[in-house]
Every structure is written in C-alpha cells, then in structure tokens.
Amino acid sequence: MPTEVIMPKVDMDMASGKITTWHVGEGEAVEKGDPLFDIETDKAAMEVESPGSGILHHRAAEGRDIPIGMPVAWLYDKGESVSTPPESGAHPEDPARTDAIPEPVAGDVFLHKDEPPVAPGADDKVRATPRARRLARDHGIALGDMTGSGPRGRIQAANVEAFADGRAPLGEPSVAAAPASFHPQAGDLKVSRRGSGSGVPAVLIHGFASDSHSWAAFEPHLGNRPLIRIDLPGHGKSPRRAPASFTALASELRQAFDQLGLERAHLLGHSLGGALALAIADTRPRKIASLTLLSPAGLGPEINGEAIAGICRANRAESLGPWLKRLVGDPDLITDRYIRTAMKGRADPDLRAAQTAMSDVLFPDGTQAFDLTPALGRLAMPSRIIWGKSDTIIPWRHALRAKGQTALHLYQGLGHTPQFEAPEELGKLIGDSL
Amino acid sequence: MNAQTGAAARELSYAEAIREAMDIALATDERVVLMGEDIGVYGGAFQVTGNLVEKYGTDRVIDTPISELGGAGVAVGAAMTGLRPIFEFQFSDFATLAMEQIVNQAAKVRYMLGGAVSVPVVMRFPAGSGTGAAAQHSQSLEAWFGHVPGLKVVQPATPEDAKGLLLAALDDPDPVMIFEHKILYKMKGMVPEGHYTTPIGKAAVRREGTDLTIVSTSIMMHKALDAAQTLAEEGIDPEVIDLRTVRPMDRDTVLASVRKTGRLICVYEGVKTLGIGAEVSAMVAESDAFDFLDAPIIRLGGAESPIPYNPELEKAVVPQVPDILEAARSLAKGMI
Amino acid sequence: MPDQEASGNSPYAVRTYEPARLIEALRKMHLIRRFEEGAEDSYMRGLIHGTMHLSIGQEASAVAACMSLTDDDKITSTHRGHGHCIAKGADLGRMFAEFFGKETGYCRGRGGSMHIADVDKGNLGANGIVGGGIPIAVGAALSAKRLGTGAVTVCFFGDGANNEGAFHEALNMAAVWTLPVIFVCENNKYGMSTSTERSTAVKNIAERAGAYSMPGETVDGNDFSAVCQAIDAAVKRARDGKGPSLIENLTYRWRGHSKSDRNRYRTKEEISDWQAKDPIVRMSRMLKDHGIIDDAGLAKIERDVAQTIEEAIAFAAGSPSPKIDEATRYVYTDEAAA
C-alpha cells in the first residue's frame, strides 16, 4: 500500500500551497527526511522533507494551488505495482468546519452532554500525545512537520512547544539525572541533509555536546550546494554510544563519510568535529575539496574541563546556562529561551550519559588526550582555521601550531562558536570560496 | 486549630477517631445505633467500638449473631423506618455474604419506590491486606460497591477524614459504605475535637505538584506521599490526590490536576483490572482533560490474584513505594 | 378479643369485627381478584410490559393478615404482592399507573409490579428477591422497639423463601431481640415449579418456628377467619413485647408463577380442586350465613369493584409517563450526587 504525501499545513492561516520545485523526479527513489519539494504560500517559501522512503509517483504539477491535506504524490515500495493514484484518506481542511462544535445528541441520558466529541483532525496518523495535538491545534501547526522525541517517535508537548518557538524539534524538559550507565545503541550515525543546488556538497561535523542543529544559523551562508550534517555518536539523533578512544571515534566518522559516497566534498568541523574533520582529511585527502576548522580540538593539551563537565552534568536549564555563556564572547547571545531549548535537546538521560562517558575518554582530567598536530602538516587541500580570540574553552593560540599553507582567521571578540556568534561575518569569509 | 470548625485538634489514631465520631453520634442522636459482630464487650475485632457499649448499653451498641446477610438487612430495614444504624462488618470480605441486602435493597429501594423512602444506613468495612490474614480477610472490594448506583463509597486515608467522613455519612440520607484500611487503624494524626464533617464526593490534594498527578486511595495515599518526597529530590514534582470518595467520584479535582500536569498515575490496592484506576482513567479519557495528556496513563493496582499468606508475597501483590517511583520516573522521562 | 356470648359457634372473625369491617374486607378481596384480572387483561393488551405474579386464590391471606393493623404498622411484601398492597389500603389507580409505568404510579414508573409499595400506608414494598424483605421487616421491628412507637411489622413471604438463609438469620435475630414482628408464610405449595414436598425438609413450614423459640401455627389460608385469628394473636403478642411469631397460611395460586408459566408441574385437577376452595366464595358464604350481607349486597360489591377497577385503569391509562431525561432521578436523595 503506497504512502500518501500531502500538502502540509505549515502556516497558521494557510489554506493551500503551491509546489514550486520537486527535488525528486517521478519514479525516483527518495529516503525519509530527504528534501522532497519546495512550497510557496502567500507568506513563505519552504522546503518539505519526504515523510517516508520509497519510489515517488503521481507527483502533483508544479505551480498549482493545492488545498492543505490533499495528496501531492504517493510513495511506493520497490517493486510495488503502480497504476492510478489511490483514493486519498485525507480531506481538504475546511476552515469553516474547524471551529464548528457538533450538536450534542438530544435525549440521550448516557452521554455527558457537556463534552461534545472532537472532530477528527488531519494529523490522525501521526503518533502524538493528546496534549501535543491540542498544542499543535492551538498554534496552527501540522504535526506531520515535526519529529517526536517520545517512544517510537511520539510527538510530545515539548516537541510542539519547541517547534512553535521556531526551533527544530527537541526533547523533553529534563528532569532526570543521567544514569551512571546506559545501554549502548548500535546503528549508523544520523546523517541529515539540507539545501539543494549543484555545487560540491559540504559535510558538516559538529562539536562535543552539540548537534547538527548548531549549524542552522551558519547554513544559509554556505552557498548553493547540498549540505550534509553528521551527528556524532551519543549526540543529536545518532545512536547513544561512547567510542572507546579518539581513534575509534575518528574511524566511525570516516566510515560515515565513506558511506555518503561523495566524489568530492568540502569538509567543515567545529571543535571536536574539527579534530575529526582533520582526521578524515588526513586519510581521504583526494576527496576533500577544502577543509575548514572552527576552533578545532586536537592541536594542544589545554581544554576547559570544568565547562565540559558542567555541561555534561547539567540537569536543568539553571545549571546549563552559565556554562553555555562560557562558549561565546558575548554572553547576552545566550538567552533564557536558548538555554531552555538547549536543555530540551539534552533531555535524554542516555544522551548525557553517553557524552559523559565520551568526555572521560577524550578529555580525561580536563586534558585533550589526542594530538592531530602532525596531520596539520600533511594537508594538501586548501585549509583554514577560524578562531575567536575570546575562546575560553580551547585557547586560540593552538591555531599557531598550523604549518605550511593553512590559513588563519582570528576574530576579535568571538568565543568558541564563531559560526553561531557571527554567521554572516564567517559567511563573507568562506561562503563563496568553498 | 481546625480551619473549618475552629476547634482544637489533638493526635488520635485512626481507630480512635472513628470511635470518637460514633461516640458523638450516639450522644447527640437517639436514632443512632451500632450493629455488628463482637462490637460490644469485645470492643470490635479491631477495637474500633472499644468501650462504647459501657457508655450506651447493649440496646444501642448491638452485638449481632454471625449473620452478615440478616444483620445488614436488619440495618437496612431499621434505616428505612427511622433509625440511623452504623453496621460494622468484621472484615470487608464478609460483605460478600450480605451483597443481596447491600446491592439489591439498600442501594435500590429509594429508586424502586420512586423516591418514597431513603435508606440512611452507614456500613463500615475493615479492608485491605498487610495483616497476614490471607485471601479471605484481606480484600479491597470498594470498587464492587462503587459500581452500584444508589450507594456512596468513601475511603478515608487519615484519622481526621475517618472521623469527618463518618459524621458526614450519618448526615447523609442515603447508604454510605466506608472502607477503612486495617493497617491505618493504628496510624496517628491530628483530629479536630467535636463535630465536623468531611464532604463526601470531594477529593483532597495532599501535595501540589506540576510534573505528574498521582491519584491514590486509602493507604496508597501515604505510599504516594512517600514516593513524592523521593521524586522531589530527583527533580520530579508530583501532585498527590487523595480520592477519598470512590462514588460519587470528584471529577473536578482529578481533571483539573491532569490538565495541569499532563501525566497520570492511579494507585489503589484493589485488583487492578476493572478497578478504581480504570474509572479514573476513563473519566480523564472521556473528558476535555484528555487533550492535556502528554503520556499514557499508568494504573498501579493489586495483582490478578487473591492476597497470599507469605509476607513477602503479600507485599508483592499490592503496589509499594518502589512501584510508584518506577512508574513516576518512567512517566517523567517520557520513557513510556 | 373477648368471645361474644350470643354467637357461641360463630367464627372468630364474625365474633371479633364489626359487620361493616367484614364487608369492607370482602370488598378488598374482590378488589384484589378484579385488580389481578384487570392487570392480566392489560398485560395481554400490551399495556403492561415485563412480567407479573398474580395472587388470585390467595386473597384471604392478604386481607385477613392486615385486619388488625393500623397505618403505623408496617408490612414487607413479596414479588406476589399486589394483594398485600391493596389489603394495606393502597389506591388502585396509583397501582395500575405503576404497572403502566406512569409518573403517577406509586414508584413513579421506576419500580413496576415487583416493587409496588405504599410507604404512607406502612407498606415498605414488594421485593424482587425471594426472602429479601424478611431482614428488612426485622429492621423495621427493631426501629419500632427502639423508638417505642408500639408498631408491629407483618412480614409476608412465600414457601420458597423459607429455604433462604435470610429467613433463618432474620427469624433468629427477631427472636433473640424479642422484636414485634409477625412472619407470615403464604405457602402456595410451589416455589416456581418446585413443590414444598421436594424442597423443604419439614412437613409444615411453621415447624421452623421451633428452631427460633417462637410460636408457629399452620392455618387454612383460604379461611379468612382462621387467618385473622392466628395473625391477631401474633400481633397482640408482638404488641405486648413478647416477640415474634410464625404463621403459615396454606393457600394456592390459581395462575402460574408468572406470565411465562406453562403449568407443567401440576395437574388441572389439582388446580380445579383448589378453585373449589375459593376464599372469596367462602368469605361471602360466611357473611351471608351470619346475616352480615345479602345477595343484593354481594352484587353491589361486585358492581362497585368493577367500577373502581375501570376508573383505576382509566386513570392509569390517562396518566403521563416519566420524562426520559429523569431516568436517573430518585437514585439519591440529594440528586446532585447522581
């Protein structure tokens, strides 16, 4: 049975939308989460990800106005026979109907008349809690647009709240301490793709205790090219596990990079991700078009162990906030809402347990236990190091270990996360030159 | 001081609080009689009536033969014709012998007669496990009675409520079934002096919280409060509701709490299946509070077995504090 | 009651009660018979749903047992209770209205035939549970004793109930506490289809009284005077504070157990034998023999009764039904509790 792809409601007062571009051709395969089409409403343009994996058929025409909830395409299993489009279970949302309360059944003494039944909504098949559904209704958000952090991907209230705050779906507000031990998960690292275009793709590797969302502010400045983001193990949506050594971690990342099957890619890494990018570049030199290291680890023993331990330990926004403020040059950038959202992203106790275990391997006693300085000397592709001179996590002076043709860009007033603190500035520097 | 009455309060056991309520009722209302097995000179199997027979005589503190059906029926007939009997079952389990009179007569006479009579009988049921008395002396049958329109069913969890609910039951024109947990009889608590009533049909919020709601009954309220303390130290902030009345159930208090917290645990000693938790859960699921649920509901009730004799087994078949902790943690972490 | 010298051989009832009361008693017996027939007829016309248990043939027992009672005295009744209700003074219009399920019925259409009651007249109600009313009668007697009202309770039950535990528990307690209650067993020979011979270890149910140290007496339940005599003695004993009695009235129901009975457990001959012992015919003869009533008087009773029944059915048929949205009214006294 093919899966229906509908015109999603992405805006509160949206009644219909136009497909401006299909990213996947008729009869082509698509993976769940891949960009599927762009839509345009009277207010915004937006990319819509594929709700499932399969072979795309019965695409709706570009440029036509389609009511929300109506099918725009169908996803078939490989080998499944394709004929005419199936009957849609969805009905276009009728704005006039949304607020209508059904009449209570008269004369029936067995029903509570004060509680009219609720009309079924368009989000029926999404796994979500009742509270999440109610919040989504109140905010005019389609549940299909977000991922849930609950069991089996169930969308919970916090996911909707985070989405409504303009952020990507995040986890529950944290209440439980990270367990001393956790059950390590197997499986591939999570790879997510953003953007389109024909340029050489850029592969982005985030830093310790962060995740792929940390690139969000910077991504619009990386030019017209596919962006491929990898979540580290024990981070973001990757399996919860802690590699036994830096070498093991680097080998996992290399494997994930290889599985992307790219001819060539620009490689960008931040902090620990920088060290990993350097390690990949060292072993896959012919595939790397350029290497950009942002406040990279691996170039010296010093690191702010207190901040790492503080972030790993933090159980609630109150204890996380002060350490997050250490990451940036201007603490005002770290708002309360930012902290709350970050904490929601760290709600899973197993995530925090995995990161704590990882920090013990990578940064024992507040020391970087791995050294990639020799690799710096071997780089043949264009490479650059970008650092904020107000970094309190890893001293910017480590950048001075660079040899040969690696370019250095030092920014006054920026902290450990220049791509978050000054995305436009950095965009000017590297956007076009990738 | 008691906020309601202005009366001074002092510490009494749960059993003493019940006895004081009966004493006040006997002293102030000639129509009140106590009936039950061995409630006279023996003082009741759990010494709840104590020495009341010395004060009020055998005409008003009446030892019945071991005739639960007949005794209950006599109480029903007496209530229909002017007396205010308080009938004590020696163990709530023995009420099974009297179900005919309770379910077919006491509960239904008013309705069957189109409102022509009321049956203001009060029945007391020492209930629950924990005494090593095994399967026929340890049951929690309150849900059975809660299933019968015409009855009111209460489960006081504290000495103050034990007295207040009994006095409220005597003021009530309809049959009121009071389920008293045997383990609570010796529990002490502050009890206001003099006459006061605890409203039937009103739950009590014993601990306010924001993260999840624990609806508890009787002895489970104390276990829920114990668990809440541990949970609070872990950063989980539960709200603990003492249901107090099984029928009519306090919808408003339960639903308001669930709307606030979005998470619900029901903990009760009676067998889990088709029990009080099922009713509480359904009440939430059928109401607008459903839209506030952010996780599945958890019911913690008695195991699907009779109460065993062995003390470890006996503990294992009813919810304990660690069960509540585990349920609350998994709910709070979003693991279920 | 003291014997009246002038009527040496006359029956107890004639010696004891004024002619007018005896004529009224006969009228009540006719009322019961015509009421039952009217109910049966209405049932067959589809005006009454459910089922009903008719007491045709048992009229003497019901009326005689209530002769010495006042409105303060209580009765508890059975599923075959229409006669008891009429004997205790109920209004036939409200009774029919109840059978028709009307709001004007004694139970506002909530109870029907099996729960017919008239609390103002002391009838605490028929009962759908065999033996269900017996402990309740003892409770009413306990109230009377505690509150010192001087009232007695007559507890009607059938031969089937004498094998219920409630019967034994209740009789025991009534005896232990010396309560003013008269247990009246209307032994009509069958508990549904099972005869007393097959169900009951003692020959006469009154023998059970011995187990509870109370007087027990078996009488011809179709003999109005005999029933009066036994019951009146028991009532006096109860009012005198001497405790309970058990009276067994041997009688017979002409109709089946209920409307679904196909009479497979008894013979036509047995039924016609008992019809020959019609309590109304016997009562009429007794009153005629003692010059209390003549044929014209008897005919007048029949005419009056027919008219009363007709008016009662008309009242019931013309009465309003309960409101559907009040289906759950009268469950609790404080209706907010429902």
PDB file of N, CA and C in Angstrom, chain A residues 278-343:
ATOM      1  N   LEU A 278      39.769  16.955  10.522  1.00  0.00           N
ATOM      2  CA  LEU A 278      41.202  16.898  10.216  1.00  0.00           C
ATOM      3  C   LEU A 278      41.657  15.450  10.021  1.00  0.00           C
ATOM      4  N   ALA A 279      41.125  14.576  10.892  1.00  0.00           N
ATOM      5  CA  ALA A 279      41.490  13.166  10.781  1.00  0.00           C
ATOM      6  C   ALA A 279      40.987  12.572   9.472  1.00  0.00           C
ATOM      7  N   ILE A 280      39.769  12.949   9.064  1.00  0.00           N
ATOM      8  CA  ILE A 280      39.231  12.441   7.796  1.00  0.00           C
ATOM      9  C   ILE A 280      40.039  12.980   6.616  1.00  0.00           C
ATOM     10  N   ALA A 281      40.311  14.282   6.696  1.00  0.00           N
ATOM     11  CA  ALA A 281      41.080  14.915   5.606  1.00  0.00           C
ATOM     12  C   ALA A 281      42.439  14.270   5.467  1.00  0.00           C
ATOM     13  N   ASP A 282      43.004  13.856   6.604  1.00  0.00           N
ATOM     14  CA  ASP A 282      44.336  13.242   6.608  1.00  0.00           C
ATOM     15  C   ASP A 282      44.312  11.896   5.901  1.00  0.00           C
ATOM     16  N   THR A 283      43.178  11.206   5.957  1.00  0.00           N
ATOM     17  CA  THR A 283      43.107   9.858   5.391  1.00  0.00           C
ATOM     18  C   THR A 283      42.367   9.792   4.065  1.00  0.00           C
ATOM     19  N   ARG A 284      41.577  10.813   3.745  1.00  0.00           N
ATOM     20  CA  ARG A 284      40.836  10.828   2.476  1.00  0.00           C
ATOM     21  C   ARG A 284      41.181  12.095   1.708  1.00  0.00           C
ATOM     22  N   PRO A 285      42.461  12.400   1.566  1.00  0.00           N
ATOM     23  CA  PRO A 285      42.842  13.713   1.017  1.00  0.00           C
ATOM     24  C   PRO A 285      42.251  13.976  -0.368  1.00  0.00           C
ATOM     25  N   ARG A 286      42.128  12.933  -1.211  1.00  0.00           N
ATOM     26  CA  ARG A 286      41.683  13.193  -2.591  1.00  0.00           C
ATOM     27  C   ARG A 286      40.214  13.572  -2.673  1.00  0.00           C
ATOM     28  N   LYS A 287      39.457  13.219  -1.646  1.00  0.00           N
ATOM     29  CA  LYS A 287      38.021  13.513  -1.694  1.00  0.00           C
ATOM     30  C   LYS A 287      37.687  14.871  -1.093  1.00  0.00           C
ATOM     31  N   ILE A 288      38.629  15.482  -0.421  1.00  0.00           N
ATOM     32  CA  ILE A 288      38.320  16.712   0.307  1.00  0.00           C
ATOM     33  C   ILE A 288      38.709  17.915  -0.553  1.00  0.00           C
ATOM     34  N   ALA A 289      37.691  18.674  -0.947  1.00  0.00           N
ATOM     35  CA  ALA A 289      37.946  19.854  -1.776  1.00  0.00           C
ATOM     36  C   ALA A 289      38.550  20.967  -0.946  1.00  0.00           C
ATOM     37  N   SER A 290      38.083  21.091   0.286  1.00  0.00           N
ATOM     38  CA  SER A 290      38.663  22.087   1.189  1.00  0.00           C
ATOM     39  C   SER A 290      38.338  21.682   2.621  1.00  0.00           C
ATOM     40  N   LEU A 291      39.155  22.188   3.535  1.00  0.00           N
ATOM     41  CA  LEU A 291      38.959  21.847   4.952  1.00  0.00           C
ATOM     42  C   LEU A 291      38.845  23.147   5.744  1.00  0.00           C
ATOM     43  N   THR A 292      37.746  23.261   6.519  1.00  0.00           N
ATOM     44  CA  THR A 292      37.577  24.453   7.353  1.00  0.00           C
ATOM     45  C   THR A 292      37.448  23.997   8.802  1.00  0.00           C
ATOM     46  N   LEU A 293      38.348  24.423   9.638  1.00  0.00           N
ATOM     47  CA  LEU A 293      38.340  24.014  11.048  1.00  0.00           C
ATOM     48  C   LEU A 293      37.964  25.216  11.897  1.00  0.00           C
ATOM     49  N   LEU A 294      36.887  25.065  12.663  1.00  0.00           N
ATOM     50  CA  LEU A 294      36.411  26.144  13.533  1.00  0.00           C
ATOM     51  C   LEU A 294      36.772  25.777  14.962  1.00  0.00           C
ATOM     52  N   SER A 295      37.607  26.607  15.598  1.00  0.00           N
ATOM     53  CA  SER A 295      38.053  26.364  16.985  1.00  0.00           C
ATOM     54  C   SER A 295      38.343  24.889  17.196  1.00  0.00           C
ATOM     55  N   PRO A 296      39.175  24.268  16.405  1.00  0.00           N
ATOM     56  CA  PRO A 296      39.320  22.813  16.434  1.00  0.00           C
ATOM     57  C   PRO A 296      40.007  22.297  17.703  1.00  0.00           C
ATOM     58  N   ALA A 297      39.596  21.099  18.088  1.00  0.00           N
ATOM     59  CA  ALA A 297      40.322  20.387  19.131  1.00  0.00           C
ATOM     60  C   ALA A 297      41.480  19.646  18.466  1.00  0.00           C
ATOM     61  N   GLY A 298      42.345  19.070  19.309  1.00  0.00           N
ATOM     62  CA  GLY A 298      43.404  18.219  18.778  1.00  0.00           C
ATOM     63  C   GLY A 298      44.711  18.928  18.487  1.00  0.00           C
ATOM     64  N   LEU A 299      44.782  20.225  18.802  1.00  0.00           N
ATOM     65  CA  LEU A 299      46.012  20.945  18.487  1.00  0.00           C
ATOM     66  C   LEU A 299      46.786  21.338  19.731  1.00  0.00           C
ATOM     67  N   GLY A 300      46.440  20.760  20.887  1.00  0.00           N
ATOM     68  CA  GLY A 300      47.152  21.090  22.126  1.00  0.00           C
ATOM     69  C   GLY A 300      46.438  20.458  23.299  1.00  0.00           C
ATOM     70  N   PRO A 301      47.122  20.341  24.424  1.00  0.00           N
ATOM     71  CA  PRO A 301      46.529  19.634  25.559  1.00  0.00           C
ATOM     72  C   PRO A 301      45.458  20.438  26.300  1.00  0.00           C
ATOM     73  N   GLU A 302      45.523  21.751  26.288  1.00  0.00           N
ATOM     74  CA  GLU A 302      44.609  22.526  27.134  1.00  0.00           C
ATOM     75  C   GLU A 302      43.163  22.467  26.625  1.00  0.00           C
ATOM     76  N   ILE A 303      42.261  22.345  27.539  1.00  0.00           N
ATOM     77  CA  ILE A 303      40.819  22.479  27.246  1.00  0.00           C
ATOM     78  C   ILE A 303      40.114  22.766  28.557  1.00  0.00           C
ATOM     79  N   ASN A 304      38.986  23.475  28.491  1.00  0.00           N
ATOM     80  CA  ASN A 304      38.262  23.867  29.711  1.00  0.00           C
ATOM     81  C   ASN A 304      37.443  22.679  30.239  1.00  0.00           C
ATOM     82  N   GLY A 305      38.114  21.879  31.070  1.00  0.00           N
ATOM     83  CA  GLY A 305      37.456  20.663  31.578  1.00  0.00           C
ATOM     84  C   GLY A 305      36.254  20.963  32.452  1.00  0.00           C
ATOM     85  N   GLU A 306      36.325  22.087  33.183  1.00  0.00           N
ATOM     86  CA  GLU A 306      35.182  22.447  34.042  1.00  0.00           C
ATOM     87  C   GLU A 306      33.925  22.679  33.217  1.00  0.00           C
ATOM     88  N   ALA A 307      34.118  23.391  32.100  1.00  0.00           N
ATOM     89  CA  ALA A 307      32.948  23.687  31.262  1.00  0.00           C
ATOM     90  C   ALA A 307      32.382  22.393  30.671  1.00  0.00           C
ATOM     91  N   ILE A 308      33.264  21.512  30.222  1.00  0.00           N
ATOM     92  CA  ILE A 308      32.795  20.248  29.650  1.00  0.00           C
ATOM     93  C   ILE A 308      32.031  19.433  30.695  1.00  0.00           C
ATOM     94  N   ALA A 309      32.649  19.353  31.892  1.00  0.00           N
ATOM     95  CA  ALA A 309      31.994  18.588  32.952  1.00  0.00           C
ATOM     96  C   ALA A 309      30.669  19.243  33.333  1.00  0.00           C
ATOM     97  N   GLY A 310      30.676  20.566  33.391  1.00  0.00           N
ATOM     98  CA  GLY A 310      29.446  21.308  33.779  1.00  0.00           C
ATOM     99  C   GLY A 310      28.326  21.058  32.801  1.00  0.00           C
ATOM    100  N   ILE A 311      28.651  21.077  31.520  1.00  0.00           N
ATOM    101  CA  ILE A 311      27.604  20.857  30.506  1.00  0.00           C
ATOM    102  C   ILE A 311      27.090  19.421  30.573  1.00  0.00           C
ATOM    103  N   CYS A 312      28.033  18.484  30.716  1.00  0.00           N
ATOM    104  CA  CYS A 312      27.616  17.072  30.778  1.00  0.00           C
ATOM    105  C   CYS A 312      26.716  16.807  31.976  1.00  0.00           C
ATOM    106  N   ARG A 313      27.037  17.467  33.064  1.00  0.00           N
ATOM    107  CA  ARG A 313      26.355  17.210  34.321  1.00  0.00           C
ATOM    108  C   ARG A 313      24.978  17.878  34.356  1.00  0.00           C
ATOM    109  N   ALA A 314      24.859  19.002  33.651  1.00  0.00           N
ATOM    110  CA  ALA A 314      23.687  19.874  33.830  1.00  0.00           C
ATOM    111  C   ALA A 314      22.393  19.101  33.588  1.00  0.00           C
ATOM    112  N   ASN A 315      21.505  19.247  34.570  1.00  0.00           N
ATOM    113  CA  ASN A 315      20.249  18.524  34.612  1.00  0.00           C
ATOM    114  C   ASN A 315      19.086  19.418  34.275  1.00  0.00           C
ATOM    115  N   ARG A 316      19.331  20.685  34.301  1.00  0.00           N
ATOM    116  CA  ARG A 316      18.240  21.626  34.097  1.00  0.00           C
ATOM    117  C   ARG A 316      18.826  22.916  33.545  1.00  0.00           C
ATOM    118  N   ALA A 317      17.964  23.754  33.057  1.00  0.00           N
ATOM    119  CA  ALA A 317      18.390  24.986  32.402  1.00  0.00           C
ATOM    120  C   ALA A 317      19.266  25.835  33.331  1.00  0.00           C
ATOM    121  N   GLU A 318      18.917  25.841  34.618  1.00  0.00           N
ATOM    122  CA  GLU A 318      19.643  26.705  35.561  1.00  0.00           C
ATOM    123  C   GLU A 318      21.122  26.347  35.648  1.00  0.00           C
ATOM    124  N   SER A 319      21.419  25.055  35.557  1.00  0.00           N
ATOM    125  CA  SER A 319      22.828  24.667  35.675  1.00  0.00           C
ATOM    126  C   SER A 319      23.531  24.647  34.318  1.00  0.00           C
ATOM    127  N   LEU A 320      22.760  24.565  33.244  1.00  0.00           N
ATOM    128  CA  LEU A 320      23.369  24.538  31.916  1.00  0.00           C
ATOM    129  C   LEU A 320      23.754  25.943  31.461  1.00  0.00           C
ATOM    130  N   GLY A 321      22.898  26.898  31.776  1.00  0.00           N
ATOM    131  CA  GLY A 321      23.041  28.262  31.268  1.00  0.00           C
ATOM    132  C   GLY A 321      24.424  28.873  31.491  1.00  0.00           C
ATOM    133  N   PRO A 322      24.903  28.883  32.724  1.00  0.00           N
ATOM    134  CA  PRO A 322      26.204  29.539  32.980  1.00  0.00           C
ATOM    135  C   PRO A 322      27.333  28.958  32.127  1.00  0.00           C
ATOM    136  N   TRP A 323      27.281  27.652  31.869  1.00  0.00           N
ATOM    137  CA  TRP A 323      28.346  27.054  31.057  1.00  0.00           C
ATOM    138  C   TRP A 323      28.172  27.409  29.585  1.00  0.00           C
ATOM    139  N   LEU A 324      26.921  27.479  29.143  1.00  0.00           N
ATOM    140  CA  LEU A 324      26.700  27.866  27.744  1.00  0.00           C
ATOM    141  C   LEU A 324      27.230  29.283  27.501  1.00  0.00           C
ATOM    142  N   LYS A 325      27.087  30.126  28.502  1.00  0.00           N
ATOM    143  CA  LYS A 325      27.560  31.508  28.357  1.00  0.00           C
ATOM    144  C   LYS A 325      29.082  31.559  28.204  1.00  0.00           C
ATOM    145  N   ARG A 326      29.755  30.535  28.717  1.00  0.00           N
ATOM    146  CA  ARG A 326      31.206  30.457  28.554  1.00  0.00           C
ATOM    147  C   ARG A 326      31.611  30.180  27.095  1.00  0.00           C
ATOM    148  N   LEU A 327      30.672  29.648  26.330  1.00  0.00           N
ATOM    149  CA  LEU A 327      31.021  29.252  24.961  1.00  0.00           C
ATOM    150  C   LEU A 327      31.169  30.438  24.036  1.00  0.00           C
ATOM    151  N   VAL A 328      30.604  31.564  24.404  1.00  0.00           N
ATOM    152  CA  VAL A 328      30.542  32.689  23.469  1.00  0.00           C
ATOM    153  C   VAL A 328      31.280  33.897  24.008  1.00  0.00           C
ATOM    154  N   GLY A 329      31.631  34.789  23.101  1.00  0.00           N
ATOM    155  CA  GLY A 329      32.308  36.015  23.513  1.00  0.00           C
ATOM    156  C   GLY A 329      31.346  36.953  24.215  1.00  0.00           C
ATOM    157  N   ASP A 330      30.106  37.023  23.692  1.00  0.00           N
ATOM    158  CA  ASP A 330      29.111  37.923  24.273  1.00  0.00           C
ATOM    159  C   ASP A 330      28.028  37.103  24.939  1.00  0.00           C
ATOM    160  N   PRO A 331      28.048  37.016  26.286  1.00  0.00           N
ATOM    161  CA  PRO A 331      27.091  36.141  26.983  1.00  0.00           C
ATOM    162  C   PRO A 331      25.630  36.499  26.698  1.00  0.00           C
ATOM    163  N   ASP A 332      25.362  37.728  26.282  1.00  0.00           N
ATOM    164  CA  ASP A 332      23.974  38.118  26.007  1.00  0.00           C
ATOM    165  C   ASP A 332      23.365  37.331  24.845  1.00  0.00           C
ATOM    166  N   LEU A 333      24.225  36.733  24.037  1.00  0.00           N
ATOM    167  CA  LEU A 333      23.707  35.913  22.941  1.00  0.00           C
ATOM    168  C   LEU A 333      22.964  34.680  23.477  1.00  0.00           C
ATOM    169  N   ILE A 334      23.308  34.283  24.686  1.00  0.00           N
ATOM    170  CA  ILE A 334      22.691  33.073  25.262  1.00  0.00           C
ATOM    171  C   ILE A 334      21.471  33.509  26.078  1.00  0.00           C
ATOM    172  N   THR A 335      20.327  33.497  25.408  1.00  0.00           N
ATOM    173  CA  THR A 335      19.088  33.922  26.079  1.00  0.00           C
ATOM    174  C   THR A 335      18.513  32.764  26.899  1.00  0.00           C
ATOM    175  N   ASP A 336      17.577  33.115  27.773  1.00  0.00           N
ATOM    176  CA  ASP A 336      16.918  32.072  28.574  1.00  0.00           C
ATOM    177  C   ASP A 336      16.233  31.051  27.681  1.00  0.00           C
ATOM    178  N   ARG A 337      15.595  31.543  26.643  1.00  0.00           N
ATOM    179  CA  ARG A 337      14.902  30.615  25.761  1.00  0.00           C
ATOM    180  C   ARG A 337      15.906  29.683  25.074  1.00  0.00           C
ATOM    181  N   TYR A 338      17.061  30.237  24.694  1.00  0.00           N
ATOM    182  CA  TYR A 338      18.095  29.422  24.068  1.00  0.00           C
ATOM    183  C   TYR A 338      18.528  28.306  25.030  1.00  0.00           C
ATOM    184  N   ILE A 339      18.679  28.694  26.290  1.00  0.00           N
ATOM    185  CA  ILE A 339      19.124  27.705  27.285  1.00  0.00           C
ATOM    186  C   ILE A 339      18.075  26.615  27.471  1.00  0.00           C
ATOM    187  N   ARG A 340      16.822  27.063  27.575  1.00  0.00           N
ATOM    188  CA  ARG A 340      15.747  26.074  27.761  1.00  0.00           C
ATOM    189  C   ARG A 340      15.689  25.102  26.590  1.00  0.00           C
ATOM    190  N   THR A 341      15.814  25.682  25.405  1.00  0.00           N
ATOM    191  CA  THR A 341      15.752  24.830  24.218  1.00  0.00           C
ATOM    192  C   THR A 341      16.938  23.868  24.192  1.00  0.00           C
ATOM    193  N   ALA A 342      18.116  24.391  24.547  1.00  0.00           N
ATOM    194  CA  ALA A 342      19.294  23.529  24.567  1.00  0.00           C
ATOM    195  C   ALA A 342      19.102  22.399  25.578  1.00  0.00           C
ATOM    196  N   MET A 343      18.507  22.736  26.710  1.00  0.00           N
ATOM    197  CA  MET A 343      18.300  21.716  27.736  1.00  0.00           C
ATOM    198  C   MET A 343      17.315  20.657  27.250  1.00  0.00           C
TER     199      MET A 343
END
